[in-house]
Amino acid sequence: MSIRFVWNERLGIELPEFDNEWEQYSVEERSDTLARWEQIRGRIPERIYEIEKNIIRKQLQLNVEDDFPLSCQLNYEISELASCITDLHLWYRANQELASKSHH
């Protein structure tokens, strides 16, 4: 039984991987996992900010782009980056769920 943190290239952070249900881990394993996750979670707002800057840069590029295929590519990239931000927000909130489960 173990909990690992694995690098997620798309989101630019490590994410937890569980072999079992949360309740099956010892109090110590859960506590260690929450401490590690809190470190990672603390970097999520900065990661979101980096992605937002990239979106703005691509939007500015899109505003002056005359090449339709390139415009489509930029739109796709902006959409993908926005999706990453949504996922990062979900992971940021995941800490609250884990913490509440560990107190039961």
XYZ file of C-alpha atoms in Angstrom:
104
model
C 0.000 0.000 0.000
C 1.496 3.300 -0.977
C 0.726 6.804 -2.067
C 3.000 8.268 -4.707
C 3.299 11.703 -6.219
C 3.810 11.610 -9.979
C 4.764 14.534 -12.224
C 1.938 15.631 -14.507
C 3.459 17.320 -17.532
C 0.200 18.913 -18.641
C -0.495 20.627 -15.323
C 3.107 21.221 -14.312
C 2.693 19.775 -10.808
C 2.965 16.431 -9.055
C -0.307 14.607 -8.463
C -1.047 11.886 -5.917
C -1.578 8.320 -7.074
C -3.337 5.946 -4.711
C -3.213 2.154 -4.734
C -6.165 1.932 -2.322
C -9.062 3.892 -0.911
C -8.043 6.814 1.309
C -9.518 5.202 4.426
C -7.329 2.112 3.982
C -4.134 4.058 4.628
C -2.722 4.495 8.110
C -3.098 7.788 9.930
C 0.627 8.365 9.450
C 0.463 7.733 5.686
C -2.493 10.075 5.345
C -0.794 12.738 7.425
C 2.427 12.498 5.400
C 0.428 12.646 2.173
C -1.497 15.719 3.293
C 1.737 17.466 4.312
C 3.328 16.728 0.939
C 0.174 17.724 -0.921
C 0.005 21.005 0.985
C 3.493 21.868 -0.324
C 2.449 21.099 -3.889
C -0.927 22.789 -3.471
C 0.801 25.968 -2.313
C 2.438 26.264 -5.730
C -0.796 25.919 -7.706
C -1.722 29.650 -7.660
C 1.710 30.499 -9.056
C 1.315 27.827 -11.739
C -2.102 29.249 -12.677
C -0.568 32.713 -12.934
C 2.131 31.375 -15.304
C -0.506 29.774 -17.510
C -2.607 32.955 -17.507
C 0.414 34.933 -18.716
C 0.848 32.415 -21.523
C -2.841 32.732 -22.460
C -2.562 36.525 -22.594
C 0.528 36.258 -24.788
C -1.295 33.923 -27.177
C -4.397 36.160 -27.216
C -2.272 39.147 -28.163
C -0.694 37.077 -30.920
C -4.160 35.951 -32.059
C -5.377 39.559 -32.228
C -2.896 40.353 -35.006
C -2.787 36.965 -36.731
C -4.018 36.932 -40.338
C -3.200 33.303 -41.088
C -6.414 31.315 -40.491
C -4.770 27.932 -39.729
C -2.405 29.604 -37.269
C -5.370 31.425 -35.694
C -7.101 28.074 -35.245
C -3.966 26.635 -33.653
C -3.693 29.571 -31.255
C -7.367 29.194 -30.300
C -6.787 25.513 -29.617
C -3.729 26.258 -27.462
C -5.617 28.923 -25.501
C -8.457 26.484 -24.924
C -6.066 23.793 -23.707
C -4.348 26.212 -21.330
C -7.726 27.323 -19.956
C -8.581 23.660 -19.396
C -5.363 23.260 -17.399
C -6.371 26.180 -15.193
C -9.752 24.555 -14.557
C -8.067 21.279 -13.612
C -5.604 23.076 -11.340
C -8.501 24.770 -9.549
C -10.081 21.356 -9.002
C -6.846 19.950 -7.623
C -6.422 22.997 -5.402
C -9.818 22.235 -3.846
C -8.993 18.528 -3.507
C -7.024 19.300 -0.344
C -10.220 20.240 1.470
C -11.801 16.900 0.597
C -8.773 14.894 1.720
C -8.406 16.855 4.938
C -12.051 16.368 5.855
C -11.803 12.632 5.128
C -8.728 12.293 7.361
C -10.620 13.727 10.345
C -13.414 11.130 10.169
